[in-house]
Amino acid sequence: AALASTGAFLGLIQVLASWLGYRASVTVMVLLQRAAPGWSRALSGGMPPILPHPLLYGAISLLFFAVLFRLSWITGYHAAEHQVVHAIEQGDDLRPEVVKTKPRVHPRCGTNLMAAFGIFILMDRWYDAFAFVAAILTWRFFGSLLQQYVTTRPASGGQLESGLHAGRQLLERYQTGVGHHASGWRRVWNMGLLQVFFGFALFMALLFQ
């Protein structure tokens, strides 16, 4: 339920960011038309300002999404999750004073995959092979930047304690389940992505029905 609600919240942020991005990009087009009509016509492809250039609209919408996501409570829990995982992997004690010193960036975070996908989509407008190479070479670098400045922020005491509780619970379950190997479907389910996607899809379906 918590993961599904996260997906629904991401859907809400996307809709809000898209609306703000559209309004802001139209405003930019109108101001540009007044200040530099030639540039405005070139950017809009001859279309009226009510239809801003897709790249301008997309870039502004992404910026709004990043700001809204950064300001949300999810980023603190995300940071706590990464810090607890770092502590577990390094064999450190799961104590607040230890865990809070760990980095918020983790190399296996799904944000890295989002970065790779975004780079490929952006570069694919020019050349497929170049887009693929660019994504392969830079996805971890840009993924780390996104983690540091967009998808995580310093966790509060309560968020850190929540992460510690989940980490201790995970270790206890691991100790009682040594030798047990989950099925492929169970492993996919445990990743949580399906639950997040379900919440996102349900929100969109209810919103646009």
Short mmCIF file of C-alpha atoms in Angstrom, two decimals:
data_model
loop_
_atom_site.label_atom_id
_atom_site.label_comp_id
_atom_site.label_asym_id
_atom_site.label_seq_id
_atom_site.Cartn_x
_atom_site.Cartn_y
_atom_site.Cartn_z
CA ALA A 1 0.00 0.00 0.00
CA ALA A 2 2.84 2.41 0.83
CA LEU A 3 4.57 1.70 -2.49
CA ALA A 4 1.30 2.09 -4.41
CA SER A 5 0.65 5.41 -2.69
CA THR A 6 4.14 6.50 -3.72
CA GLY A 7 3.26 5.71 -7.33
CA ALA A 8 0.05 7.73 -7.02
CA PHE A 9 2.00 10.63 -5.54
CA LEU A 10 4.46 10.49 -8.44
CA GLY A 11 1.50 10.65 -10.81
CA LEU A 12 0.20 13.72 -9.01
CA ILE A 13 3.61 15.40 -9.26
CA GLN A 14 3.83 14.60 -12.97
CA VAL A 15 0.40 16.05 -13.72
CA LEU A 16 1.15 19.19 -11.70
CA ALA A 17 4.59 19.58 -13.30
CA SER A 18 3.10 19.14 -16.78
CA TRP A 19 0.47 21.82 -16.11
CA LEU A 20 3.02 24.24 -14.66
CA GLY A 21 5.41 23.47 -17.52
CA TYR A 22 2.76 24.18 -20.12
CA ARG A 23 1.76 27.48 -18.52
CA ALA A 24 5.37 28.56 -18.10
CA SER A 25 6.40 27.58 -21.64
CA VAL A 26 3.42 29.45 -23.14
CA THR A 27 4.41 32.50 -21.10
CA VAL A 28 7.98 32.22 -22.40
CA MET A 29 6.70 32.00 -25.99
CA VAL A 30 4.47 35.05 -25.56
CA LEU A 31 7.29 37.11 -24.03
CA LEU A 32 9.66 35.96 -26.74
CA GLN A 33 7.16 36.88 -29.43
CA ARG A 34 6.97 40.39 -28.04
CA ALA A 35 10.72 40.82 -27.58
CA ALA A 36 12.03 38.93 -30.63
CA PRO A 37 9.31 37.92 -33.15
CA GLY A 38 11.82 36.24 -35.45
CA TRP A 39 13.16 33.96 -32.74
CA SER A 40 9.61 33.21 -31.60
CA ARG A 41 8.53 32.10 -35.07
CA ALA A 42 11.64 29.95 -35.45
CA LEU A 43 11.15 28.30 -32.05
CA SER A 44 7.43 27.65 -32.52
CA GLY A 45 7.78 26.46 -36.11
CA GLY A 46 5.24 29.02 -37.22
CA MET A 47 2.64 27.80 -34.68
CA PRO A 48 0.84 30.26 -32.39
CA PRO A 49 2.31 30.81 -28.89
CA ILE A 50 -0.45 28.65 -27.38
CA LEU A 51 1.50 25.66 -28.74
CA PRO A 52 5.06 25.96 -27.35
CA HIS A 53 7.97 24.02 -28.75
CA PRO A 54 7.94 20.42 -27.41
CA LEU A 55 11.56 20.59 -26.21
CA LEU A 56 10.89 23.84 -24.33
CA TYR A 57 7.75 22.41 -22.78
CA GLY A 58 9.50 19.14 -21.89
CA ALA A 59 12.52 20.84 -20.33
CA ILE A 60 10.45 23.19 -18.17
CA SER A 61 8.12 20.37 -17.10
CA LEU A 62 11.11 18.23 -16.06
CA LEU A 63 12.48 21.14 -14.06
CA PHE A 64 9.19 21.55 -12.22
CA PHE A 65 9.01 17.79 -11.60
CA ALA A 66 12.54 17.78 -10.17
CA VAL A 67 11.78 20.69 -7.83
CA LEU A 68 8.48 19.22 -6.64
CA PHE A 69 10.05 15.80 -6.09
CA ARG A 70 12.99 17.30 -4.20
CA LEU A 71 10.61 19.16 -1.87
CA SER A 72 8.56 16.05 -1.13
CA TRP A 73 8.98 13.81 1.92
CA ILE A 74 9.93 10.87 -0.32
CA THR A 75 13.47 12.18 -0.80
CA GLY A 76 14.28 11.98 2.92
CA TYR A 77 13.11 8.37 3.16
CA HIS A 78 15.01 7.60 -0.05
CA ALA A 79 18.21 8.99 1.47
CA ALA A 80 17.71 7.01 4.68
CA GLU A 81 17.20 3.85 2.63
CA HIS A 82 20.48 4.35 0.79
CA GLN A 83 22.41 5.15 3.96
CA VAL A 84 21.09 2.07 5.75
CA VAL A 85 21.96 -0.13 2.78
CA HIS A 86 25.50 1.29 2.75
CA ALA A 87 25.86 0.50 6.45
CA ILE A 88 24.60 -3.07 5.98
CA GLU A 89 26.89 -3.71 3.02
CA GLN A 90 29.90 -2.37 4.92
CA GLY A 91 29.10 -4.43 8.04
CA ASP A 92 28.60 -1.38 10.28
CA ASP A 93 26.25 -1.13 13.24
CA LEU A 94 22.77 0.12 12.45
CA ARG A 95 22.90 3.09 14.78
CA PRO A 96 21.77 6.63 13.82
CA GLU A 97 25.17 8.22 14.48
CA VAL A 98 26.81 5.68 12.17
CA VAL A 99 24.21 5.53 9.41
CA LYS A 100 23.86 9.31 9.07
CA THR A 101 27.53 9.53 7.99
CA LYS A 102 26.93 7.29 4.96
CA PRO A 103 26.50 8.78 1.46
CA ARG A 104 23.04 9.36 0.02
CA VAL A 105 24.12 8.15 -3.43
CA HIS A 106 24.02 4.41 -4.12
CA PRO A 107 25.36 2.79 -7.32
CA ARG A 108 22.41 0.39 -7.67
CA CYS A 109 19.64 2.94 -7.26
CA GLY A 110 16.89 2.90 -9.88
CA THR A 111 17.55 6.60 -10.45
CA ASN A 112 20.56 5.54 -12.52
CA LEU A 113 18.25 3.66 -14.89
CA MET A 114 16.02 6.73 -15.15
CA ALA A 115 19.10 8.77 -16.07
CA ALA A 116 20.10 6.27 -18.77
CA PHE A 117 16.58 6.28 -20.22
CA GLY A 118 16.40 10.08 -20.17
CA ILE A 119 19.78 10.48 -21.87
CA PHE A 120 18.82 7.99 -24.57
CA ILE A 121 15.45 9.67 -25.25
CA LEU A 122 17.06 13.12 -25.42
CA MET A 123 19.93 12.08 -27.69
CA ASP A 124 17.73 9.81 -29.83
CA ARG A 125 16.29 12.90 -31.49
CA TRP A 126 19.56 13.20 -33.38
CA TYR A 127 21.19 9.80 -33.82
CA ASP A 128 20.32 6.38 -32.42
CA ALA A 129 23.85 4.97 -32.14
CA PHE A 130 25.19 8.13 -30.51
CA ALA A 131 22.27 8.12 -28.05
CA PHE A 132 23.04 4.54 -27.02
CA VAL A 133 26.76 5.22 -26.53
CA ALA A 134 26.08 8.45 -24.62
CA ALA A 135 23.67 6.65 -22.28
CA ILE A 136 26.14 3.81 -21.62
CA LEU A 137 29.04 6.18 -20.89
CA THR A 138 27.25 8.74 -18.72
CA TRP A 139 24.30 7.05 -17.00
CA ARG A 140 26.05 6.45 -13.68
CA PHE A 141 27.50 9.97 -13.57
CA PHE A 142 24.17 11.68 -14.25
CA GLY A 143 22.36 9.13 -12.09
CA SER A 144 24.59 10.08 -9.16
CA LEU A 145 23.92 13.78 -9.76
CA LEU A 146 20.19 13.15 -9.81
CA GLN A 147 20.39 11.18 -6.59
CA GLN A 148 22.42 13.85 -4.84
CA TYR A 149 20.39 16.89 -5.93
CA VAL A 150 16.91 15.63 -6.89
CA THR A 151 15.83 12.23 -5.56
CA THR A 152 17.40 12.41 -2.07
CA ARG A 153 17.94 15.02 0.62
CA PRO A 154 19.26 14.75 4.20
CA ALA A 155 16.93 12.52 6.19
CA SER A 156 15.24 13.78 9.32
CA GLY A 157 15.58 11.90 12.58
CA GLY A 158 12.23 10.19 12.08
CA GLN A 159 13.02 9.23 8.49
CA LEU A 160 16.39 7.83 9.52
CA GLU A 161 14.78 5.81 12.30
CA SER A 162 12.25 4.44 9.83
CA GLY A 163 15.09 3.32 7.57
CA LEU A 164 16.91 1.74 10.51
CA HIS A 165 13.80 -0.17 11.53
CA ALA A 166 13.40 -1.51 7.99
CA GLY A 167 17.10 -2.45 7.88
CA ARG A 168 16.95 -4.37 11.15
CA GLN A 169 13.80 -6.13 9.99
CA LEU A 170 15.51 -7.07 6.74
CA LEU A 171 18.51 -8.56 8.57
CA GLU A 172 16.27 -10.56 10.91
CA ARG A 173 14.35 -12.02 7.98
CA TYR A 174 17.59 -12.81 6.21
CA GLN A 175 18.91 -14.72 9.22
CA THR A 176 15.75 -16.83 9.46
CA GLY A 177 15.66 -17.45 5.71
CA VAL A 178 19.28 -18.43 5.02
CA GLY A 179 19.36 -21.00 2.23
CA HIS A 180 15.95 -19.99 0.91
CA HIS A 181 15.95 -18.66 -2.64
CA ALA A 182 12.96 -16.68 -3.85
CA SER A 183 11.46 -17.44 -7.24
CA GLY A 184 12.00 -15.09 -10.15
CA TRP A 185 8.50 -13.67 -9.83
CA ARG A 186 8.91 -13.17 -6.08
CA ARG A 187 12.17 -11.31 -6.61
CA VAL A 188 10.51 -8.98 -9.12
CA TRP A 189 7.64 -8.40 -6.69
CA ASN A 190 10.06 -7.65 -3.84
CA MET A 191 11.70 -4.88 -5.90
CA GLY A 192 8.56 -2.80 -5.39
CA LEU A 193 8.47 -1.39 -8.92
CA LEU A 194 5.24 -3.19 -9.81
CA GLN A 195 3.45 -1.74 -6.79
CA VAL A 196 4.67 1.77 -7.60
CA PHE A 197 3.60 1.39 -11.23
CA PHE A 198 0.18 0.12 -10.13
CA GLY A 199 -0.35 3.18 -7.93
CA PHE A 200 0.79 5.49 -10.73
CA ALA A 201 -1.45 3.80 -13.32
CA LEU A 202 -4.47 3.76 -10.96
CA PHE A 203 -4.10 7.47 -10.24
CA MET A 204 -3.87 8.30 -13.95
CA ALA A 205 -6.83 6.07 -14.77
CA LEU A 206 -9.01 7.70 -12.08
CA LEU A 207 -7.90 11.18 -13.10
CA PHE A 208 -8.52 10.85 -16.82
CA GLN A 209 -11.47 8.44 -16.88
#
